[in-house]
PDB file of C-alpha atoms in Angstrom:
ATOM      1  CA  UNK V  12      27.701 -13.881  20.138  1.00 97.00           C
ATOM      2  CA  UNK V  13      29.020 -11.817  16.952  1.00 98.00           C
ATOM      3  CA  UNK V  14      26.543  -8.313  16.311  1.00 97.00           C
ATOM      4  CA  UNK V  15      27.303  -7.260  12.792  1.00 96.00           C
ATOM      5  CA  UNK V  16      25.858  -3.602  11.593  1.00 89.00           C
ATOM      6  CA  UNK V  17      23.879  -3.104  14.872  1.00 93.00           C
ATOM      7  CA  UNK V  18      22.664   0.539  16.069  1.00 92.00           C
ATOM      8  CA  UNK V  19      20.795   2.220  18.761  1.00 95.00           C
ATOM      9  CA  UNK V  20      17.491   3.976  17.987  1.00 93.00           C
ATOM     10  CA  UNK V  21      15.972   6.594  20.688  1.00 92.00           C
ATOM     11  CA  UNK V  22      12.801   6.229  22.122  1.00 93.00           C
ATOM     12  CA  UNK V  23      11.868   9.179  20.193  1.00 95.00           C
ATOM     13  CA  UNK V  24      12.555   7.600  16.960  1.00 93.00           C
ATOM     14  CA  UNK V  25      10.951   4.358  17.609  1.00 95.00           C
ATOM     15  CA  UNK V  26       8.014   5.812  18.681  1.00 95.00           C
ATOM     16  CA  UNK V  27       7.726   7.932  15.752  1.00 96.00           C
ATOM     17  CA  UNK V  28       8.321   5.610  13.557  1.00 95.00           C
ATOM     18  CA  UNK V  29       5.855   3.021  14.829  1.00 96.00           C
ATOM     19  CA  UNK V  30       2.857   5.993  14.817  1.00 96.00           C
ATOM     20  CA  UNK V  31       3.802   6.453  11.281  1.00 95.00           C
ATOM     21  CA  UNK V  32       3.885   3.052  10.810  1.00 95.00           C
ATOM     22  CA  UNK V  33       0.411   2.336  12.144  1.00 94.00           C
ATOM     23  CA  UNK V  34      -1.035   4.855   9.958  1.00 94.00           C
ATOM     24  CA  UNK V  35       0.237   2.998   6.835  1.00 94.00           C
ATOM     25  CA  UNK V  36      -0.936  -0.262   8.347  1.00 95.00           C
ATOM     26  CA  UNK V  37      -4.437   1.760   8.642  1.00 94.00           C
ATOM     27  CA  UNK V  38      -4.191   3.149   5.356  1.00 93.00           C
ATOM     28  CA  UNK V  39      -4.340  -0.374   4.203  1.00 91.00           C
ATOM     29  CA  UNK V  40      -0.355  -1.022   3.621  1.00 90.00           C
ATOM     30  CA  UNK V  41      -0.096  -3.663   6.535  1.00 94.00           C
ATOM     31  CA  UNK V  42       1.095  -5.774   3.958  1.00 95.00           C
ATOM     32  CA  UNK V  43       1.599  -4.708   0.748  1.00 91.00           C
ATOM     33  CA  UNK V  44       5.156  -3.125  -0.588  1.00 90.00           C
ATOM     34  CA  UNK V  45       5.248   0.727   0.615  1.00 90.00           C
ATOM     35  CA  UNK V  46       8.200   2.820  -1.402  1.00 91.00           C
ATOM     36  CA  UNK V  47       7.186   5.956   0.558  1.00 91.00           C
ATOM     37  CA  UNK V  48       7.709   4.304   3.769  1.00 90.00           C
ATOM     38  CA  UNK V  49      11.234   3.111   2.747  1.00 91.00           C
ATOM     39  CA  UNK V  50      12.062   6.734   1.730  1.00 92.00           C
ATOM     40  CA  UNK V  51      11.077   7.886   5.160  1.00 90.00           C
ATOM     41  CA  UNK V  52      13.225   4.368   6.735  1.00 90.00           C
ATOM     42  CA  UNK V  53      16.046   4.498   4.662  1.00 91.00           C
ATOM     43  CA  UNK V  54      16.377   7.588   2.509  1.00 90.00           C
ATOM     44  CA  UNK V  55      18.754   9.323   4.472  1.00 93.00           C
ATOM     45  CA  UNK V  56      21.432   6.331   4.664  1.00 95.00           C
ATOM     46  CA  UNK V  57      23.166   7.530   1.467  1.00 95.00           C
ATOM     47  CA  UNK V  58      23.807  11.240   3.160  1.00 94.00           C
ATOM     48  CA  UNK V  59      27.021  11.511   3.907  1.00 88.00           C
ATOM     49  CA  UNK V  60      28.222   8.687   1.503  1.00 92.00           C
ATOM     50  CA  UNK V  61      30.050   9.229  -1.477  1.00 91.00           C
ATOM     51  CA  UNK V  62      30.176   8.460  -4.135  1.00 90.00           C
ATOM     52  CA  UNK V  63      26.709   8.089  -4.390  1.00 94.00           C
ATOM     53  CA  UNK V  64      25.890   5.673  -7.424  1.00 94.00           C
ATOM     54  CA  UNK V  65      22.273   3.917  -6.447  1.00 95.00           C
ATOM     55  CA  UNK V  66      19.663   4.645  -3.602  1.00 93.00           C
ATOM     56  CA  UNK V  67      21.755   1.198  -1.645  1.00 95.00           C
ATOM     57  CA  UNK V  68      25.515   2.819  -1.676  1.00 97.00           C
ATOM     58  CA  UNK V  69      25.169   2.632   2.240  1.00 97.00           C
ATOM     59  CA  UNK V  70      25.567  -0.738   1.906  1.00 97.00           C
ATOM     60  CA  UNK V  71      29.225  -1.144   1.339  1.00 94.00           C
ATOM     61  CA  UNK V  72      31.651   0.120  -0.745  1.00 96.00           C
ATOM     62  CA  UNK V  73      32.176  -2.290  -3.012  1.00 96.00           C
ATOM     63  CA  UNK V  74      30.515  -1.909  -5.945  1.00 95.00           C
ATOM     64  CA  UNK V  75      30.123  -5.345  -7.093  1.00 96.00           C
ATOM     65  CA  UNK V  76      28.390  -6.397  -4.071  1.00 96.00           C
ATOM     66  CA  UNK V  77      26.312  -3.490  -3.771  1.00 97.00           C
ATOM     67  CA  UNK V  78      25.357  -4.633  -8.157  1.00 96.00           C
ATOM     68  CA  UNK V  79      24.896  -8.429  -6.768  1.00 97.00           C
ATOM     69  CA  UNK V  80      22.309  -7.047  -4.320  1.00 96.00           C
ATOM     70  CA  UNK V  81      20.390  -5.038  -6.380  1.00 95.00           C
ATOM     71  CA  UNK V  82      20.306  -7.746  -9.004  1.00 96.00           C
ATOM     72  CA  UNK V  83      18.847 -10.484  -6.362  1.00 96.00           C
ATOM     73  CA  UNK V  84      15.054 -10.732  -6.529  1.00 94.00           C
ATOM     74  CA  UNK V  85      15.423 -11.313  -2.950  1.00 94.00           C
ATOM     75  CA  UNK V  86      17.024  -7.784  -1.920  1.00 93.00           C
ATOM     76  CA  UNK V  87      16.058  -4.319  -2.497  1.00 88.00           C
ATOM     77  CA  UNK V  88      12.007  -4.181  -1.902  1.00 89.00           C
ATOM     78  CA  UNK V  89      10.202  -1.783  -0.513  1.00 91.00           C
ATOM     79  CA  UNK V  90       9.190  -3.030   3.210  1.00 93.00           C
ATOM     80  CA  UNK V  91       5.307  -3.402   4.002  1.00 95.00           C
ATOM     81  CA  UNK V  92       4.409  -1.259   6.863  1.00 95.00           C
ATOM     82  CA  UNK V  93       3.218  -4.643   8.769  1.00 96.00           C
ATOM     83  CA  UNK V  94       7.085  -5.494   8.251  1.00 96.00           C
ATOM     84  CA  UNK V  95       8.482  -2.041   9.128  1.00 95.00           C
ATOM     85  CA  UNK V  96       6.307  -2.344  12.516  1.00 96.00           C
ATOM     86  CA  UNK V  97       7.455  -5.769  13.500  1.00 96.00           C
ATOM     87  CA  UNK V  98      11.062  -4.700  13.238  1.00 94.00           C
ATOM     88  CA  UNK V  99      10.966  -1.649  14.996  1.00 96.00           C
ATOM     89  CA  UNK V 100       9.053  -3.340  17.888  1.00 96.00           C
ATOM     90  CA  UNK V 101      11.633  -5.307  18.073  1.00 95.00           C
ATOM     91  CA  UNK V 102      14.303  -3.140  18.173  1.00 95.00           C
ATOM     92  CA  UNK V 103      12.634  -1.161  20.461  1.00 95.00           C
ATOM     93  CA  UNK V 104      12.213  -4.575  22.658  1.00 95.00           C
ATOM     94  CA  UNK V 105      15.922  -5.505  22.226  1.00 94.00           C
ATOM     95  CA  UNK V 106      16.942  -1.892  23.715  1.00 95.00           C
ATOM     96  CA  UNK V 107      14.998  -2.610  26.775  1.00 95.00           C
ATOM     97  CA  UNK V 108      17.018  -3.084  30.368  1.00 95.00           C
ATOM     98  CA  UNK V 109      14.990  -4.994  31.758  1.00 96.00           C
ATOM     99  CA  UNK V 110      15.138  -7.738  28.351  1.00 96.00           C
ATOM    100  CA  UNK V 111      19.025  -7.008  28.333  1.00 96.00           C
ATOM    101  CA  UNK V 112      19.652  -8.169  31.571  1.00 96.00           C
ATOM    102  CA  UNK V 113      17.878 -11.959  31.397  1.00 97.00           C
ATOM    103  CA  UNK V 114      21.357 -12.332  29.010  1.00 96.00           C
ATOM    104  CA  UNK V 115      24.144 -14.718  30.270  1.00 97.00           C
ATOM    105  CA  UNK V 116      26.612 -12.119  31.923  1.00 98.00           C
ATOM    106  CA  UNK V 117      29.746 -14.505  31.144  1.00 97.00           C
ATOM    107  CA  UNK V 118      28.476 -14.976  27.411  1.00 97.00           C
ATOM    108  CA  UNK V 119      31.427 -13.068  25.470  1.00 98.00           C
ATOM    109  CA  UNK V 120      29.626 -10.902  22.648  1.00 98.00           C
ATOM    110  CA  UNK V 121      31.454  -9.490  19.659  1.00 98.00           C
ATOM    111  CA  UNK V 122      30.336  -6.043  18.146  1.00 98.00           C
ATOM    112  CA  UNK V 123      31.419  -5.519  14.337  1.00 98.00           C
ATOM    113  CA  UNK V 124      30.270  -2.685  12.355  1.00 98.00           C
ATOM    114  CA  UNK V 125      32.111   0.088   9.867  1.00 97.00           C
ATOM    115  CA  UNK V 126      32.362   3.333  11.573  1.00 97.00           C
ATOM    116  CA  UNK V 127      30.329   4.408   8.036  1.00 97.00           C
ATOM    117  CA  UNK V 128      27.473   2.345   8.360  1.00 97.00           C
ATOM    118  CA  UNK V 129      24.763   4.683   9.027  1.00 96.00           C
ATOM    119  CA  UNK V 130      22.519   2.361  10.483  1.00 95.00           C
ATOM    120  CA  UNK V 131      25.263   1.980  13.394  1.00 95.00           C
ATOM    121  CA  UNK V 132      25.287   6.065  13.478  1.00 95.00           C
ATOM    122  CA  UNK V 133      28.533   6.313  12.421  1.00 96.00           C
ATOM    123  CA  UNK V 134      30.095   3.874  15.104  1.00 97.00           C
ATOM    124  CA  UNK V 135      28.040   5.841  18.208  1.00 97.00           C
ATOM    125  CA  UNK V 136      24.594   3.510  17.925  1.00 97.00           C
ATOM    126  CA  UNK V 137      27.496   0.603  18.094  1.00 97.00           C
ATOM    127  CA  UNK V 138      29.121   2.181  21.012  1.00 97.00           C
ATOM    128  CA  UNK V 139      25.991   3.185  23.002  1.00 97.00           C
ATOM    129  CA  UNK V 140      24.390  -0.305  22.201  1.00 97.00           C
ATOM    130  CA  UNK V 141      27.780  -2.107  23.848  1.00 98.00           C
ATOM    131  CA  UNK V 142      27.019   0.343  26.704  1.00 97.00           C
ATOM    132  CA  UNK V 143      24.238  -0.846  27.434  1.00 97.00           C
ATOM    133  CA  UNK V 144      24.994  -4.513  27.490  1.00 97.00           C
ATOM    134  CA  UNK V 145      27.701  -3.489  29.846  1.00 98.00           C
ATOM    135  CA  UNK V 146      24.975  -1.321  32.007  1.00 97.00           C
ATOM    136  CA  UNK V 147      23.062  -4.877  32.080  1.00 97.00           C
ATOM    137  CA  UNK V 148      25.642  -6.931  33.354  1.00 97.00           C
ATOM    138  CA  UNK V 149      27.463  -8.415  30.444  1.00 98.00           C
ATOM    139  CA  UNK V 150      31.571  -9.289  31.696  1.00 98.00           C
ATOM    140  CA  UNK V 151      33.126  -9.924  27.838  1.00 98.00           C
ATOM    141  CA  UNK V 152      32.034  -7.081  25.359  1.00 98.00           C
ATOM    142  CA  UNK V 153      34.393  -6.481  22.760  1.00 98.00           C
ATOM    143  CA  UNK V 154      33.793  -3.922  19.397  1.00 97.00           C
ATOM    144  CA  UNK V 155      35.632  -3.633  16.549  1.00 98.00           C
ATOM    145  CA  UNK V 156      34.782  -1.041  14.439  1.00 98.00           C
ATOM    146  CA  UNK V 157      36.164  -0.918  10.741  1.00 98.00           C
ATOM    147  CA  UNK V 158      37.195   2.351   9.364  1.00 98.00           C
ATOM    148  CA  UNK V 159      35.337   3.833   5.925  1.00 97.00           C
ATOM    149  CA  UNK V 160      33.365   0.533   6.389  1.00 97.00           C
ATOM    150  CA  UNK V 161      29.595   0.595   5.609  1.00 97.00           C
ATOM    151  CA  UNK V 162      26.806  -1.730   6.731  1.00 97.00           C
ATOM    152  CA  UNK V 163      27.364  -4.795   4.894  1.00 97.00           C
ATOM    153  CA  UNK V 164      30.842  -5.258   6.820  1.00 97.00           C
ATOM    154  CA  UNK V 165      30.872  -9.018   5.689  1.00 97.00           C
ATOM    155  CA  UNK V 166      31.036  -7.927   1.994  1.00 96.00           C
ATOM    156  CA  UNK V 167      33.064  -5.019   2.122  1.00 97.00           C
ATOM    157  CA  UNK V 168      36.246  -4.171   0.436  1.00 97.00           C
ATOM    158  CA  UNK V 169      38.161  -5.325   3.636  1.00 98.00           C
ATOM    159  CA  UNK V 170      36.093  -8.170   3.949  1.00 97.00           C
ATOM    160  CA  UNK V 171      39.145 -10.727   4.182  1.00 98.00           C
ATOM    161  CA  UNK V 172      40.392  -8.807   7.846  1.00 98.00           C
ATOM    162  CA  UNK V 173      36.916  -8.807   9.023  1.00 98.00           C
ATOM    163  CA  UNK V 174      36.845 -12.558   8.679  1.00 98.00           C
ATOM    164  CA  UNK V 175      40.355 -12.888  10.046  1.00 98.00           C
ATOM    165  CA  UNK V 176      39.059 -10.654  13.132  1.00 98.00           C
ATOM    166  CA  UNK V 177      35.867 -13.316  13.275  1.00 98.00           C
ATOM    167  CA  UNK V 178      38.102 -16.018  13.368  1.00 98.00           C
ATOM    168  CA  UNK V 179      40.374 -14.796  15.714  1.00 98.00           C
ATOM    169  CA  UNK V 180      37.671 -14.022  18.203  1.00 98.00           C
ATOM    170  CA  UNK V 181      36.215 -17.290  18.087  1.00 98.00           C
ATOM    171  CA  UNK V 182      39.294 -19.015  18.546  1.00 98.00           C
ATOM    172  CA  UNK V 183      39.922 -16.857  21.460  1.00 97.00           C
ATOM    173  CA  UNK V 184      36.786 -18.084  22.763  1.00 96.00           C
ATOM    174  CA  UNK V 185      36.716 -21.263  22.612  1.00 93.00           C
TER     175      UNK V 185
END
């Protein structure tokens, strides 16, 4: 298994952020794009990155990619609060012991994340989450954590190493 721009959320934060959630489900946003919502989910990514260019700089650093995503259709909405809900329930499910240990202990797993991606926490959500599949069992947990890299490690300026790293992982695997 290969994790790419994975993080750790406390139980704190996921429960805040489902009540708040909830209410914008109640408030009749279930479904329906909510920018205030993404401000409270992802405003804070671009602190701490610089240069700071568009609201998605978190992303990566390479400019072109970060253009290519804001130009796709498919990329840059504002999530529904129905949306926002699902995927923090589900984080908050993944982060579970008792759901990390029904994994396959001898299944080698692969952690990959820039130690800027904020999502990640700076490399310590990528950390803590290895942890844990550790404290559940897992035998073959391995990170690799890219300097100055950001969240989208796949299209970062490095990008070519990160593949290599894939490829030499898999190949170790198999």
């Amino acid at each position: 298994v290969i994790l790419c721009g994975t993080g750790w959320q406390s139980r704190l934060v996921l429960g805040a952020g489902l009540g708040v959630c909830r209410l914008f489900c109640k408030a009749g946003e279930e479904s329906k794009s909510s920018p205030k919502l993404e401000k409270l989910m992802f405003g804070a990514y671009n602190k701490g990155i610089s240069p700071v260019r568009t609201n998605y700089d978190w992303l990566n650093r390479d400019e072109e990619a970060v253009q290519a995503y804001l130009a796709d259709p498919l990329c840059g909405f504002a999530p529904s609060a129905g949306l926002a809900r699902d995927m923090l329930t589900g984080i908050s499910m993944n982060q579970k012991h008792e759901n990390l240990s029904k994994m396959k202990k001898a299944l080698p797993v692969l952690f990959i994340a820039g130690d800027a991606d904020p999502v990640g926490s700076w490399g310590t959500g990528v950390r803590r989450t290895a942890n844990a599949f550790c404290a559940a069992g897992m035998q073959d947990v391995r990170i690799r954590l890219y300097p100055g890299g950001r969240h989208e490690i796949l299209n970062e300026i490095n990008k070519t190493e990160v593949y290599q790293d894939i490829l030499t992982w898999i190949l170790e695997k198999v």
